[in-house]
Amino acid sequence: MTILLLLIAFIGFIPFPDVEACMPGYEAERDRLREHLGIEWIQNGLAKSGWTPKKPIRHSSDLNCDFSHPEKCQWKNMADENQLDSRDFYLFEKIDYTEFPVLRVGPGPSKIQQGDKMIFVGDKKREEQHAIFYSSPINCQNSTGNLTFTYWVYNSARVEVILLEDDGRGGYKMIFDDPSEEKPYVDCGTIQLNTECHAEIPPRDKPFRIGIRAYEISNTDGSFVMIDNILYSASLCKVGIDVGDTFKSNALETGASGKHIDTAAELKCDNFDSKCRWRSGGDAMVMWRRSSSALPSPLLLNATGTTVGPRGGYAVLYVEQGTQKKSLDILRSDPITCQSLTENEFTFRFWEFGQIELEACAVDLMLKDIECVPIPRGSSPANVKLTFRKATKNFMIIIRVSSLNSDFDNMVIVDDISYRATLCTDALSVFDIGDSFVSTPMLSLLLSRNVHTAQDLSCDFSKRASACLWGMLNQDEDSSDIASNTWTVGHGPLNDEKLYSLTGISEIPEGEFGLAKFETGGSAVLLSEVVRCALDNVHVQFKLWTTGTAKIKVCLVEESSPSLLDCQDASSGDVVVDLPRIRRPFRVAFSAEAEDQGMVLIDDIIVTGQICPPTAAKQFSSKTFRPTADIPDPNVCRLLSCDFHLGHACLYESSQVSNSAMHGVANRKLNAFLTRSKRVFILESPQFRLNTVARLHFDYRLQGDANLFICNDSGTKELESCFKVEGREGNDYIELLASDTKVYIISRLSETGKSGSLEVSKIVFTDTSDQTIC
């Protein structure tokens, strides 16, 4: 009874060619199919497929199909106009767990998973009906292929595998119609249960298609064929680009990390190794890879007309047939933070194989286009040169495929990338190390001061090198090798990126530093005080930066002769110079020179080792060097020291300027009161002349909104330097140089201040060891 019901369904199911469209009047038969076989017709289920009329498959697995996504299956029904069959297959789905009747419907499995899909063809006519389900084209096959599929037949219906080829008139013909053609071996036995149909497809060197043919559907009680799980395995002839048997490629792993570049030169890439700042874009089906394999000369000749190929490592993008452009990777640079609007130039070499084209784009950090430039394929393999005119800040450069013909395999190679541009962090000249960079005169002088230990020669150039035992000869004094420009003290903060672009050193000077600047070339020598002798392990260490044509030597100078002796060249970075054992007095000299423009920066001079202690002071015969004078002049001590015990300010006077306050002295204290109308107070010392470095100590107290500054005049400039006193009360001092001639104690209100006061109770003059002199 069950089989009878099934036959009724099958007999009425597909007798008309238009049943796929609407199937009117067959609802009852469909209900019986659903009830007894658990399958349901899917309307328009095979209306779309991945079948192609001319584009051959690339891999044998492209023909695999389980009908879960019929739109991707590269199979379809034979068109009626080809007149090779009389019926079509239709798509059905298993909707419940009803088992197929084992003895009548087979040899496929009787238990089918719910949701599984298969194709079905059947009829009840006495005349034999047949249907062909055939594949996309196969270019050629160089070994025996294997085709398998699951099938079920009913009432003597049968199934076979056929081969088809184009007949030259827009249709197809069966290959086994030609006696000279080898036919496939087909085993679709129906005796055993749960068996598959297996066909061996012989090798072929001409294009062909595979067809699954249902036939002997000729029982008036109804018969049918169902097909599922088509699998094809074969070694196809090469359909790709012939890159040679030895060609190999690996994942593109470079030194690019997404960190912004410091110089445009960092985007140079000619080997795609760990030094290269280019990388794959990621998140793509087809990725850029790295290869160093030599390409066949015929391949290069066909692509470019020359046999010139890439050298060393290069980036390669191989695009297989059928791949869409949106699936392709991009080749991108590390980010560029900022570049000036001056000229830039992006160059690279490329090779295109197949029908593929490239473009180079500047994109923002979200990969949105800023501007794109198409790459003229006629330029290959010469360098192509491009300029970006819109990109200035936070962008990357990418190379990507702009178009391709996906009917064929394509390949593109990129090599020898370089970029030339002026980044915002690039120095515009050898002097451009930051907008905040300034230089001021060096305050230290050569005063024939004693050098007791090697450490006394250490110098970090703070307070304009006022405490350093280094200096320059007076310009009017005779010299032979020692002459020309001056050393100064540089101040920052410096632009570390600009300095790096000039020197290649990422570290920058901290605070103040020694500076020799050459506008048109010349030389400048910085000398130490006289060292009596060098005994053991004397080393001079310092940090060095040079720009332009500037360079520096570390030399020894005899005590009584300014000639440079025993010089050692130094290069940028941390420098250590070993001094030989020297039994006679000498000086250490930093001799900077330049043929053209340039600068020398030095910082953190550290001298270690054992030297001879100083001897008693004596008058030197050379007029170039003055006698030792470590003890300040007592007369200056009497001029500048004051304890206010006599009720006045000793030799100090109030300077009268606009809106200045007056002072008063009481209880051994000097007091000055500041208001909105009297915002500044200036206490001026008498004029003096020092013979060596000294210190001026003072006890003070600030109240309200008053601030305190200590300033000095030198022999060449008024208010040579001013230092703000950071505390609010206590004891502090100012270092006086031999060049100083006057000291000012200045108190003033802050910009928004309303009132305040200054109290000074003692001013004491000492030597550098804080010993009183008078």
Coordinates of N, CA, C and O in Angstrom, one line a residue, residues 57-64 138 140-147 199-204 208 210 231-237:
I57 N 37.1 25.0 -14.6 CA 37.4 24.9 -13.2 C 38.9 24.9 -13.0 O 39.7 24.6 -13.9
R58 N 39.4 25.4 -11.8 CA 40.8 25.4 -11.5 C 41.2 24.2 -10.7 O 42.3 23.6 -10.9
H59 N 40.4 23.8 -9.8 CA 40.6 22.6 -8.9 C 39.5 21.6 -9.1 O 38.4 21.9 -9.3
S60 N 39.9 20.3 -9.1 CA 38.9 19.2 -9.2 C 37.8 19.4 -8.2 O 36.6 19.1 -8.4
S61 N 38.2 19.8 -7.0 CA 37.2 19.9 -5.9 C 36.1 21.0 -6.2 O 35.1 21.1 -5.5
D62 N 36.4 21.8 -7.2 CA 35.4 22.8 -7.6 C 34.0 22.2 -8.0 O 33.0 22.8 -7.9
L63 N 34.1 20.9 -8.4 CA 32.9 20.2 -8.8 C 32.2 19.5 -7.7 O 31.1 18.9 -7.9
N64 N 32.8 19.5 -6.5 CA 32.1 18.9 -5.3 C 30.8 19.6 -5.0 O 30.7 20.8 -5.0
I138 N 36.2 21.4 -18.0 CA 37.5 21.0 -17.5 C 38.5 21.2 -18.6 O 38.3 20.5 -19.7
C140 N 41.7 20.2 -19.1 CA 42.3 18.9 -19.4 C 42.6 18.2 -18.1 O 42.7 18.8 -17.0
Q141 N 42.9 16.9 -18.2 CA 43.2 16.1 -17.0 C 44.3 15.2 -17.4 O 44.3 14.4 -18.3
N142 N 45.4 15.3 -16.5 CA 46.6 14.5 -16.9 C 46.7 13.2 -16.2 O 47.8 12.5 -16.3
S143 N 45.7 12.8 -15.5 CA 45.7 11.4 -14.9 C 44.2 11.0 -14.7 O 43.3 11.8 -14.9
T144 N 44.0 9.8 -14.3 CA 42.7 9.3 -14.2 C 42.0 10.0 -13.0 O 42.5 10.1 -11.9
G145 N 40.8 10.5 -13.3 CA 40.0 11.1 -12.3 C 38.9 10.2 -11.7 O 38.5 9.2 -12.3
N146 N 38.5 10.5 -10.5 CA 37.5 9.7 -9.9 C 36.3 10.6 -9.5 O 36.4 11.6 -8.8
L147 N 35.1 10.1 -10.0 CA 33.8 10.8 -9.7 C 33.0 9.8 -8.9 O 32.8 8.7 -9.3
A199 N 32.9 6.4 -10.9 CA 33.3 6.5 -12.3 C 34.7 6.9 -12.4 O 35.2 7.8 -11.7
E200 N 35.5 6.2 -13.2 CA 36.9 6.6 -13.5 C 37.0 7.3 -14.8 O 36.7 6.7 -15.9
I201 N 37.4 8.6 -14.7 CA 37.5 9.4 -15.9 C 38.9 9.3 -16.5 O 39.9 9.7 -15.8
P202 N 39.1 8.9 -17.7 CA 40.4 8.7 -18.3 C 41.1 10.0 -18.5 O 40.4 11.1 -18.6
P203 N 42.4 10.1 -18.6 CA 43.1 11.3 -18.9 C 42.7 11.9 -20.2 O 42.4 11.2 -21.2
R204 N 42.6 13.2 -20.3 CA 42.2 13.9 -21.5 C 43.1 15.2 -21.7 O 43.3 15.9 -20.7
F208 N 36.6 19.2 -21.7 CA 35.5 18.4 -21.7 C 34.6 18.7 -20.5 O 35.0 19.5 -19.6
I210 N 31.8 16.7 -17.5 CA 31.2 15.5 -17.0 C 29.7 15.6 -16.9 O 29.2 16.7 -16.4
L231 N 31.3 14.1 -5.7 CA 32.7 14.4 -5.3 C 33.6 14.0 -6.5 O 33.4 13.0 -7.2
Y232 N 34.5 14.9 -6.8 CA 35.4 14.7 -8.0 C 36.9 14.9 -7.5 O 37.2 16.0 -6.9
S233 N 37.7 14.0 -7.9 CA 39.1 14.1 -7.5 C 39.9 13.7 -8.7 O 39.8 12.6 -9.3
A234 N 40.8 14.7 -9.1 CA 41.6 14.4 -10.3 C 42.8 15.4 -10.3 O 42.8 16.4 -9.6
S235 N 43.9 15.0 -11.1 CA 45.0 15.9 -11.3 C 44.8 16.6 -12.6 O 44.9 16.0 -13.7
L236 N 44.4 17.9 -12.5 CA 44.1 18.7 -13.7 C 45.4 19.2 -14.3 O 46.4 19.4 -13.6
C237 N 45.4 19.4 -15.6 CA 46.5 20.0 -16.3 C 46.7 21.4 -15.7 O 45.8 22.1 -15.2

